[in-house]
């Protein structure tokens, strides 16, 4: 039956499907809850979704590279339980989405929200994984913003209708599968002539894109989506995805703020490097 939209939309029930409880048409807190604060200057409030993994990988890469000031406390924000709507979290991110970072290294704590903004903040703060100027910096920023604009079609579009929607519908699945495959072709062509997304050097562009497109290509997202989308056919993407997957900092970053899946891949909170040994 064809859906006939009402003249004026009203919110009468949850949107349906998985994660329905995380969606509502209004902003602001639903309850009072202060955020915990640890001993480090950097306080991360997040969950190991692709957007969350971007930041934990960045922080672990900074530590791997010897930037001791990148030590951080990572606190779990369970979006299924509505932690993102607590008053403390909303103060750090009024958009109620993970990840959110509080940088307490200066006289006044600074809030940084949106994963791309956090990556740029950390890259500039430590002078790493982002060229300081010139064409090389522009190219990294090009691909960082490509990811920010493209991934909603992958997650909120394809992923939602392929896995999380309460019913399967041919039109949206085909529509978003076509777009995601186009995006993989964009990446495959880019990676055909260079080892990393923006050139010869590993950068925040790779850290932003890999948790979405690399993980799916490796068969870790949306059930059997890697087979359905034939990600193995994108040879240059697969080479890149597998190479980044072997990096020790990436392995650690995938674990942080994760509270599901295999037990040895879960580290709901992270406060020091020794936590990984536990």
PDB file of C-alpha atoms in Angstrom:
ATOM      1  CA  UNK A   1       0.000   0.000   0.000  1.00  0.00           C
ATOM      2  CA  UNK A   2       1.344   3.437  -0.936  1.00  0.00           C
ATOM      3  CA  UNK A   3       1.931   5.723   2.007  1.00  0.00           C
ATOM      4  CA  UNK A   4       0.067   9.002   1.885  1.00  0.00           C
ATOM      5  CA  UNK A   5       1.802  11.600   4.088  1.00  0.00           C
ATOM      6  CA  UNK A   6      -0.467  13.714   6.301  1.00  0.00           C
ATOM      7  CA  UNK A   7      -0.655  17.430   5.662  1.00  0.00           C
ATOM      8  CA  UNK A   8       1.238  18.103   8.920  1.00  0.00           C
ATOM      9  CA  UNK A   9       3.518  15.446  10.392  1.00  0.00           C
ATOM     10  CA  UNK A  10       3.153  14.622  14.099  1.00  0.00           C
ATOM     11  CA  UNK A  11       5.182  12.330  16.311  1.00  0.00           C
ATOM     12  CA  UNK A  12       2.769   9.635  17.444  1.00  0.00           C
ATOM     13  CA  UNK A  13       5.055   6.638  17.918  1.00  0.00           C
ATOM     14  CA  UNK A  14       8.730   5.629  17.767  1.00  0.00           C
ATOM     15  CA  UNK A  15      10.181   5.353  14.298  1.00  0.00           C
ATOM     16  CA  UNK A  16      10.290   1.558  14.480  1.00  0.00           C
ATOM     17  CA  UNK A  17      13.109  -0.901  14.072  1.00  0.00           C
ATOM     18  CA  UNK A  18      16.363  -1.122  15.981  1.00  0.00           C
ATOM     19  CA  UNK A  19      17.498   2.032  17.773  1.00  0.00           C
ATOM     20  CA  UNK A  20      13.993   3.501  17.672  1.00  0.00           C
ATOM     21  CA  UNK A  21      14.434   4.645  21.267  1.00  0.00           C
ATOM     22  CA  UNK A  22      17.339   6.888  20.244  1.00  0.00           C
ATOM     23  CA  UNK A  23      15.210   8.968  17.887  1.00  0.00           C
ATOM     24  CA  UNK A  24      12.915  11.838  18.779  1.00  0.00           C
ATOM     25  CA  UNK A  25      11.942  15.095  17.061  1.00  0.00           C
ATOM     26  CA  UNK A  26      13.110  17.420  19.842  1.00  0.00           C
ATOM     27  CA  UNK A  27      16.484  18.314  21.315  1.00  0.00           C
ATOM     28  CA  UNK A  28      17.627  18.930  24.875  1.00  0.00           C
ATOM     29  CA  UNK A  29      18.079  16.719  27.953  1.00  0.00           C
ATOM     30  CA  UNK A  30      15.512  14.256  29.226  1.00  0.00           C
ATOM     31  CA  UNK A  31      17.066  13.843  32.671  1.00  0.00           C
ATOM     32  CA  UNK A  32      19.719  15.270  34.972  1.00  0.00           C
ATOM     33  CA  UNK A  33      22.996  13.414  34.942  1.00  0.00           C
ATOM     34  CA  UNK A  34      26.489  14.778  35.494  1.00  0.00           C
ATOM     35  CA  UNK A  35      29.298  13.384  33.401  1.00  0.00           C
ATOM     36  CA  UNK A  36      32.171  11.591  35.144  1.00  0.00           C
ATOM     37  CA  UNK A  37      35.610  13.196  34.943  1.00  0.00           C
ATOM     38  CA  UNK A  38      38.900  11.315  35.162  1.00  0.00           C
ATOM     39  CA  UNK A  39      42.474  12.369  35.766  1.00  0.00           C
ATOM     40  CA  UNK A  40      43.536  13.227  32.208  1.00  0.00           C
ATOM     41  CA  UNK A  41      43.128  16.483  30.328  1.00  0.00           C
ATOM     42  CA  UNK A  42      41.192  14.753  27.558  1.00  0.00           C
ATOM     43  CA  UNK A  43      37.797  13.349  28.532  1.00  0.00           C
ATOM     44  CA  UNK A  44      36.009  11.333  25.850  1.00  0.00           C
ATOM     45  CA  UNK A  45      32.331  10.409  26.093  1.00  0.00           C
ATOM     46  CA  UNK A  46      31.521   7.903  23.409  1.00  0.00           C
ATOM     47  CA  UNK A  47      30.504   4.483  22.120  1.00  0.00           C
ATOM     48  CA  UNK A  48      32.362   2.216  19.671  1.00  0.00           C
ATOM     49  CA  UNK A  49      30.177   2.962  16.673  1.00  0.00           C
ATOM     50  CA  UNK A  50      32.091   3.965  13.511  1.00  0.00           C
ATOM     51  CA  UNK A  51      31.988   7.634  14.542  1.00  0.00           C
ATOM     52  CA  UNK A  52      33.256   6.778  18.001  1.00  0.00           C
ATOM     53  CA  UNK A  53      36.028   4.534  16.654  1.00  0.00           C
ATOM     54  CA  UNK A  54      37.382   7.404  14.556  1.00  0.00           C
ATOM     55  CA  UNK A  55      38.346   9.283  17.717  1.00  0.00           C
ATOM     56  CA  UNK A  56      39.643   6.378  19.805  1.00  0.00           C
ATOM     57  CA  UNK A  57      41.817   5.281  16.881  1.00  0.00           C
ATOM     58  CA  UNK A  58      43.167   8.834  16.605  1.00  0.00           C
ATOM     59  CA  UNK A  59      43.953   8.998  20.310  1.00  0.00           C
ATOM     60  CA  UNK A  60      45.632   5.605  20.287  1.00  0.00           C
ATOM     61  CA  UNK A  61      47.630   6.544  17.174  1.00  0.00           C
ATOM     62  CA  UNK A  62      48.811   9.712  18.915  1.00  0.00           C
ATOM     63  CA  UNK A  63      49.938   7.696  21.925  1.00  0.00           C
ATOM     64  CA  UNK A  64      51.598   5.130  19.636  1.00  0.00           C
ATOM     65  CA  UNK A  65      53.513   8.006  18.033  1.00  0.00           C
ATOM     66  CA  UNK A  66      54.777   9.178  21.432  1.00  0.00           C
ATOM     67  CA  UNK A  67      52.439  12.068  22.199  1.00  0.00           C
ATOM     68  CA  UNK A  68      52.092  11.548  25.950  1.00  0.00           C
ATOM     69  CA  UNK A  69      49.716  14.488  26.249  1.00  0.00           C
ATOM     70  CA  UNK A  70      47.149  12.445  24.348  1.00  0.00           C
ATOM     71  CA  UNK A  71      46.430  10.238  27.372  1.00  0.00           C
ATOM     72  CA  UNK A  72      42.694  10.194  27.887  1.00  0.00           C
ATOM     73  CA  UNK A  73      39.766   8.883  29.874  1.00  0.00           C
ATOM     74  CA  UNK A  74      37.063   7.257  27.762  1.00  0.00           C
ATOM     75  CA  UNK A  75      33.619   6.978  29.311  1.00  0.00           C
ATOM     76  CA  UNK A  76      30.857   4.813  27.884  1.00  0.00           C
ATOM     77  CA  UNK A  77      27.752   6.571  26.593  1.00  0.00           C
ATOM     78  CA  UNK A  78      25.134   3.856  26.098  1.00  0.00           C
ATOM     79  CA  UNK A  79      22.827   5.327  23.476  1.00  0.00           C
ATOM     80  CA  UNK A  80      20.401   2.426  23.868  1.00  0.00           C
ATOM     81  CA  UNK A  81      19.809   3.534  27.453  1.00  0.00           C
ATOM     82  CA  UNK A  82      19.535   7.215  26.570  1.00  0.00           C
ATOM     83  CA  UNK A  83      22.819   8.350  28.161  1.00  0.00           C
ATOM     84  CA  UNK A  84      23.212  10.895  25.352  1.00  0.00           C
ATOM     85  CA  UNK A  85      20.149  12.742  26.630  1.00  0.00           C
ATOM     86  CA  UNK A  86      21.565  13.341  30.096  1.00  0.00           C
ATOM     87  CA  UNK A  87      22.046  16.996  31.031  1.00  0.00           C
ATOM     88  CA  UNK A  88      25.822  16.692  31.350  1.00  0.00           C
ATOM     89  CA  UNK A  89      26.244  15.165  27.932  1.00  0.00           C
ATOM     90  CA  UNK A  90      23.940  17.696  26.304  1.00  0.00           C
ATOM     91  CA  UNK A  91      26.127  20.458  27.752  1.00  0.00           C
ATOM     92  CA  UNK A  92      29.108  18.981  25.887  1.00  0.00           C
ATOM     93  CA  UNK A  93      27.130  18.152  22.752  1.00  0.00           C
ATOM     94  CA  UNK A  94      23.760  19.855  22.307  1.00  0.00           C
ATOM     95  CA  UNK A  95      23.129  17.511  19.361  1.00  0.00           C
ATOM     96  CA  UNK A  96      23.070  14.469  21.708  1.00  0.00           C
ATOM     97  CA  UNK A  97      25.281  12.339  19.473  1.00  0.00           C
ATOM     98  CA  UNK A  98      28.507  10.533  20.240  1.00  0.00           C
ATOM     99  CA  UNK A  99      31.407  11.156  20.299  1.00  0.00           C
ATOM    100  CA  UNK A 100      31.974  14.236  22.430  1.00  0.00           C
ATOM    101  CA  UNK A 101      35.293  15.420  23.840  1.00  0.00           C
ATOM    102  CA  UNK A 102      36.084  17.756  26.705  1.00  0.00           C
ATOM    103  CA  UNK A 103      39.604  19.208  26.521  1.00  0.00           C
ATOM    104  CA  UNK A 104      40.569  20.425  29.994  1.00  0.00           C
ATOM    105  CA  UNK A 105      44.197  21.274  29.163  1.00  0.00           C
ATOM    106  CA  UNK A 106      43.613  25.034  29.130  1.00  0.00           C
ATOM    107  CA  UNK A 107      42.305  27.483  31.689  1.00  0.00           C
ATOM    108  CA  UNK A 108      38.742  26.908  30.500  1.00  0.00           C
ATOM    109  CA  UNK A 109      37.499  23.469  29.438  1.00  0.00           C
ATOM    110  CA  UNK A 110      36.739  23.315  25.729  1.00  0.00           C
ATOM    111  CA  UNK A 111      33.954  21.171  24.312  1.00  0.00           C
ATOM    112  CA  UNK A 112      34.434  19.584  20.901  1.00  0.00           C
ATOM    113  CA  UNK A 113      31.653  17.642  19.235  1.00  0.00           C
ATOM    114  CA  UNK A 114      31.173  16.057  15.810  1.00  0.00           C
ATOM    115  CA  UNK A 115      33.795  13.418  15.046  1.00  0.00           C
ATOM    116  CA  UNK A 116      35.391  15.373  12.213  1.00  0.00           C
ATOM    117  CA  UNK A 117      35.825  18.423  14.417  1.00  0.00           C
ATOM    118  CA  UNK A 118      37.412  16.271  17.134  1.00  0.00           C
ATOM    119  CA  UNK A 119      39.876  14.763  14.652  1.00  0.00           C
ATOM    120  CA  UNK A 120      40.923  18.206  13.412  1.00  0.00           C
ATOM    121  CA  UNK A 121      41.226  19.534  16.976  1.00  0.00           C
ATOM    122  CA  UNK A 122      43.490  16.681  18.032  1.00  0.00           C
ATOM    123  CA  UNK A 123      45.544  16.813  14.830  1.00  0.00           C
ATOM    124  CA  UNK A 124      46.208  20.526  15.275  1.00  0.00           C
ATOM    125  CA  UNK A 125      46.780  20.218  19.013  1.00  0.00           C
ATOM    126  CA  UNK A 126      49.522  17.606  18.567  1.00  0.00           C
ATOM    127  CA  UNK A 127      50.744  18.500  15.085  1.00  0.00           C
ATOM    128  CA  UNK A 128      50.111  15.017  13.742  1.00  0.00           C
ATOM    129  CA  UNK A 129      48.234  13.213  10.953  1.00  0.00           C
ATOM    130  CA  UNK A 130      47.281  16.483   9.241  1.00  0.00           C
ATOM    131  CA  UNK A 131      49.683  18.600   7.146  1.00  0.00           C
ATOM    132  CA  UNK A 132      50.027  22.109   8.507  1.00  0.00           C
ATOM    133  CA  UNK A 133      49.329  23.880   5.227  1.00  0.00           C
ATOM    134  CA  UNK A 134      49.367  23.694   1.467  1.00  0.00           C
ATOM    135  CA  UNK A 135      47.776  21.283  -1.006  1.00  0.00           C
ATOM    136  CA  UNK A 136      48.470  18.253   1.167  1.00  0.00           C
ATOM    137  CA  UNK A 137      46.370  19.686   4.009  1.00  0.00           C
ATOM    138  CA  UNK A 138      43.584  20.596   1.596  1.00  0.00           C
ATOM    139  CA  UNK A 139      43.505  17.060   0.231  1.00  0.00           C
ATOM    140  CA  UNK A 140      43.159  15.545   3.701  1.00  0.00           C
ATOM    141  CA  UNK A 141      40.352  17.965   4.506  1.00  0.00           C
ATOM    142  CA  UNK A 142      38.671  17.150   1.181  1.00  0.00           C
ATOM    143  CA  UNK A 143      38.431  13.485   2.130  1.00  0.00           C
ATOM    144  CA  UNK A 144      37.534  14.131   5.749  1.00  0.00           C
ATOM    145  CA  UNK A 145      34.522  16.150   4.622  1.00  0.00           C
ATOM    146  CA  UNK A 146      33.765  13.576   1.915  1.00  0.00           C
ATOM    147  CA  UNK A 147      33.308  11.049   4.685  1.00  0.00           C
ATOM    148  CA  UNK A 148      31.158  13.342   6.790  1.00  0.00           C
ATOM    149  CA  UNK A 149      28.843  13.929   3.853  1.00  0.00           C
ATOM    150  CA  UNK A 150      28.854  10.408   2.405  1.00  0.00           C
ATOM    151  CA  UNK A 151      28.583   8.088   5.411  1.00  0.00           C
ATOM    152  CA  UNK A 152      24.974   9.013   6.283  1.00  0.00           C
ATOM    153  CA  UNK A 153      23.970   7.307   3.018  1.00  0.00           C
ATOM    154  CA  UNK A 154      25.883   4.228   4.164  1.00  0.00           C
ATOM    155  CA  UNK A 155      24.647   4.115   7.761  1.00  0.00           C
ATOM    156  CA  UNK A 156      21.349   5.933   8.003  1.00  0.00           C
ATOM    157  CA  UNK A 157      20.425   4.930   4.461  1.00  0.00           C
ATOM    158  CA  UNK A 158      21.722   1.519   3.430  1.00  0.00           C
ATOM    159  CA  UNK A 159      22.454   0.125   6.896  1.00  0.00           C
ATOM    160  CA  UNK A 160      19.107   1.165   8.267  1.00  0.00           C
ATOM    161  CA  UNK A 161      16.968  -0.300   5.506  1.00  0.00           C
ATOM    162  CA  UNK A 162      19.125  -3.400   4.967  1.00  0.00           C
ATOM    163  CA  UNK A 163      19.372  -4.424   8.635  1.00  0.00           C
ATOM    164  CA  UNK A 164      17.534  -2.258  11.154  1.00  0.00           C
ATOM    165  CA  UNK A 165      14.206  -1.304   9.556  1.00  0.00           C
ATOM    166  CA  UNK A 166      11.244  -3.360  10.836  1.00  0.00           C
ATOM    167  CA  UNK A 167      10.471  -4.536   7.284  1.00  0.00           C
ATOM    168  CA  UNK A 168      12.472  -5.010   4.076  1.00  0.00           C
ATOM    169  CA  UNK A 169      11.593  -2.691   1.206  1.00  0.00           C
ATOM    170  CA  UNK A 170      13.114  -3.114  -2.240  1.00  0.00           C
ATOM    171  CA  UNK A 171      13.168   0.535  -3.280  1.00  0.00           C
ATOM    172  CA  UNK A 172      15.236   2.023  -0.403  1.00  0.00           C
ATOM    173  CA  UNK A 173      17.598  -0.965  -0.263  1.00  0.00           C
ATOM    174  CA  UNK A 174      18.283  -0.702  -3.999  1.00  0.00           C
ATOM    175  CA  UNK A 175      18.549   3.078  -3.846  1.00  0.00           C
ATOM    176  CA  UNK A 176      21.110   3.121  -1.063  1.00  0.00           C
ATOM    177  CA  UNK A 177      22.995   0.026  -2.239  1.00  0.00           C
ATOM    178  CA  UNK A 178      23.565   1.797  -5.561  1.00  0.00           C
ATOM    179  CA  UNK A 179      24.884   4.891  -3.779  1.00  0.00           C
ATOM    180  CA  UNK A 180      27.153   2.939  -1.442  1.00  0.00           C
ATOM    181  CA  UNK A 181      28.649   1.008  -4.347  1.00  0.00           C
ATOM    182  CA  UNK A 182      29.255   4.307  -6.133  1.00  0.00           C
ATOM    183  CA  UNK A 183      31.071   5.553  -3.038  1.00  0.00           C
ATOM    184  CA  UNK A 184      33.198   2.401  -2.917  1.00  0.00           C
ATOM    185  CA  UNK A 185      34.101   3.004  -6.554  1.00  0.00           C
ATOM    186  CA  UNK A 186      35.150   6.554  -5.670  1.00  0.00           C
ATOM    187  CA  UNK A 187      37.425   5.200  -2.942  1.00  0.00           C
ATOM    188  CA  UNK A 188      38.769   2.379  -5.104  1.00  0.00           C
ATOM    189  CA  UNK A 189      39.772   4.781  -7.859  1.00  0.00           C
ATOM    190  CA  UNK A 190      41.419   7.102  -5.338  1.00  0.00           C
ATOM    191  CA  UNK A 191      43.367   4.271  -3.703  1.00  0.00           C
ATOM    192  CA  UNK A 192      44.518   2.797  -7.026  1.00  0.00           C
ATOM    193  CA  UNK A 193      47.396   5.282  -7.235  1.00  0.00           C
ATOM    194  CA  UNK A 194      48.293   5.958  -3.598  1.00  0.00           C
ATOM    195  CA  UNK A 195      48.664   3.928  -0.377  1.00  0.00           C
ATOM    196  CA  UNK A 196      46.378   6.094   1.732  1.00  0.00           C
ATOM    197  CA  UNK A 197      43.251   8.094   1.034  1.00  0.00           C
ATOM    198  CA  UNK A 198      44.899  11.504   0.743  1.00  0.00           C
ATOM    199  CA  UNK A 199      48.301  10.444  -0.565  1.00  0.00           C
ATOM    200  CA  UNK A 200      51.482   8.825   0.691  1.00  0.00           C
ATOM    201  CA  UNK A 201      50.862   9.489   4.386  1.00  0.00           C
ATOM    202  CA  UNK A 202      48.370   8.020   6.838  1.00  0.00           C
ATOM    203  CA  UNK A 203      46.090  10.804   8.046  1.00  0.00           C
ATOM    204  CA  UNK A 204      42.865  11.699   9.805  1.00  0.00           C
ATOM    205  CA  UNK A 205      41.154  11.115   6.462  1.00  0.00           C
ATOM    206  CA  UNK A 206      41.960   7.404   6.760  1.00  0.00           C
ATOM    207  CA  UNK A 207      40.908   7.387  10.411  1.00  0.00           C
ATOM    208  CA  UNK A 208      37.562   8.912   9.483  1.00  0.00           C
ATOM    209  CA  UNK A 209      36.807   6.691   6.494  1.00  0.00           C
ATOM    210  CA  UNK A 210      38.133   3.321   7.672  1.00  0.00           C
ATOM    211  CA  UNK A 211      35.668   2.668  10.554  1.00  0.00           C
ATOM    212  CA  UNK A 212      32.801   3.017   8.081  1.00  0.00           C
ATOM    213  CA  UNK A 213      34.039   1.695   4.757  1.00  0.00           C
ATOM    214  CA  UNK A 214      36.980  -0.421   5.875  1.00  0.00           C
ATOM    215  CA  UNK A 215      35.058  -2.302   8.541  1.00  0.00           C
ATOM    216  CA  UNK A 216      32.171  -3.011   6.169  1.00  0.00           C
ATOM    217  CA  UNK A 217      34.583  -4.201   3.479  1.00  0.00           C
ATOM    218  CA  UNK A 218      36.088  -6.590   6.054  1.00  0.00           C
ATOM    219  CA  UNK A 219      32.655  -8.041   6.814  1.00  0.00           C
ATOM    220  CA  UNK A 220      32.100  -6.429  10.204  1.00  0.00           C
ATOM    221  CA  UNK A 221      29.043  -4.286   9.554  1.00  0.00           C
ATOM    222  CA  UNK A 222      25.383  -4.793   8.679  1.00  0.00           C
ATOM    223  CA  UNK A 223      25.319  -8.579   8.686  1.00  0.00           C
ATOM    224  CA  UNK A 224      26.206 -10.014   5.275  1.00  0.00           C
ATOM    225  CA  UNK A 225      26.395  -6.575   3.650  1.00  0.00           C
ATOM    226  CA  UNK A 226      29.973  -7.119   2.427  1.00  0.00           C
ATOM    227  CA  UNK A 227      28.716 -10.040   0.339  1.00  0.00           C
ATOM    228  CA  UNK A 228      25.586  -8.226  -0.803  1.00  0.00           C
ATOM    229  CA  UNK A 229      27.634  -5.220  -1.935  1.00  0.00           C
ATOM    230  CA  UNK A 230      30.482  -7.385  -3.282  1.00  0.00           C
ATOM    231  CA  UNK A 231      33.087  -5.303  -1.460  1.00  0.00           C
ATOM    232  CA  UNK A 232      35.768  -7.871  -2.351  1.00  0.00           C
ATOM    233  CA  UNK A 233      35.616  -6.583  -5.925  1.00  0.00           C
ATOM    234  CA  UNK A 234      37.073  -3.238  -4.803  1.00  0.00           C
ATOM    235  CA  UNK A 235      40.655  -4.518  -4.710  1.00  0.00           C
ATOM    236  CA  UNK A 236      42.338  -1.257  -3.768  1.00  0.00           C
ATOM    237  CA  UNK A 237      39.874  -0.608  -0.939  1.00  0.00           C
ATOM    238  CA  UNK A 238      40.455  -4.134   0.375  1.00  0.00           C
ATOM    239  CA  UNK A 239      44.234  -3.670   0.330  1.00  0.00           C
ATOM    240  CA  UNK A 240      43.887  -0.403   2.243  1.00  0.00           C
ATOM    241  CA  UNK A 241      41.325  -1.790   4.702  1.00  0.00           C
ATOM    242  CA  UNK A 242      43.444  -4.824   5.526  1.00  0.00           C
ATOM    243  CA  UNK A 243      46.617  -2.749   5.961  1.00  0.00           C
ATOM    244  CA  UNK A 244      44.999  -0.336   8.396  1.00  0.00           C
ATOM    245  CA  UNK A 245      43.385  -3.216  10.278  1.00  0.00           C
ATOM    246  CA  UNK A 246      46.835  -4.519  11.254  1.00  0.00           C
ATOM    247  CA  UNK A 247      47.898  -1.308  12.991  1.00  0.00           C
ATOM    248  CA  UNK A 248      48.210  -1.842  16.786  1.00  0.00           C
ATOM    249  CA  UNK A 249      46.574   1.517  17.561  1.00  0.00           C
ATOM    250  CA  UNK A 250      43.614   0.627  15.348  1.00  0.00           C
ATOM    251  CA  UNK A 251      43.174  -2.692  17.132  1.00  0.00           C
ATOM    252  CA  UNK A 252      43.104  -0.869  20.477  1.00  0.00           C
ATOM    253  CA  UNK A 253      40.887   1.921  19.190  1.00  0.00           C
ATOM    254  CA  UNK A 254      38.250  -0.566  18.061  1.00  0.00           C
ATOM    255  CA  UNK A 255      38.005  -1.927  21.609  1.00  0.00           C
ATOM    256  CA  UNK A 256      37.477   1.319  23.508  1.00  0.00           C
ATOM    257  CA  UNK A 257      33.885   2.093  24.585  1.00  0.00           C
ATOM    258  CA  UNK A 258      32.741  -1.246  23.176  1.00  0.00           C
ATOM    259  CA  UNK A 259      30.288  -3.229  25.323  1.00  0.00           C
ATOM    260  CA  UNK A 260      29.086  -5.881  22.879  1.00  0.00           C
ATOM    261  CA  UNK A 261      30.536  -8.707  20.792  1.00  0.00           C
ATOM    262  CA  UNK A 262      33.494 -10.899  21.672  1.00  0.00           C
ATOM    263  CA  UNK A 263      34.658 -10.427  25.258  1.00  0.00           C
ATOM    264  CA  UNK A 264      38.297  -9.837  24.307  1.00  0.00           C
ATOM    265  CA  UNK A 265      37.216  -6.949  22.078  1.00  0.00           C
ATOM    266  CA  UNK A 266      35.332  -5.076  24.799  1.00  0.00           C
ATOM    267  CA  UNK A 267      36.773  -2.220  26.841  1.00  0.00           C
ATOM    268  CA  UNK A 268      33.742  -0.159  27.957  1.00  0.00           C
ATOM    269  CA  UNK A 269      35.952   2.375  29.769  1.00  0.00           C
ATOM    270  CA  UNK A 270      39.564   3.275  29.189  1.00  0.00           C
ATOM    271  CA  UNK A 271      41.687   5.260  31.651  1.00  0.00           C
ATOM    272  CA  UNK A 272      45.236   4.062  30.967  1.00  0.00           C
ATOM    273  CA  UNK A 273      47.180   1.861  28.570  1.00  0.00           C
ATOM    274  CA  UNK A 274      47.223  -0.875  31.188  1.00  0.00           C
ATOM    275  CA  UNK A 275      43.457  -1.294  30.814  1.00  0.00           C
ATOM    276  CA  UNK A 276      44.009  -3.227  27.579  1.00  0.00           C
ATOM    277  CA  UNK A 277      45.961  -5.912  29.443  1.00  0.00           C
ATOM    278  CA  UNK A 278      42.960  -6.592  31.661  1.00  0.00           C
TER     279      UNK A 278
END
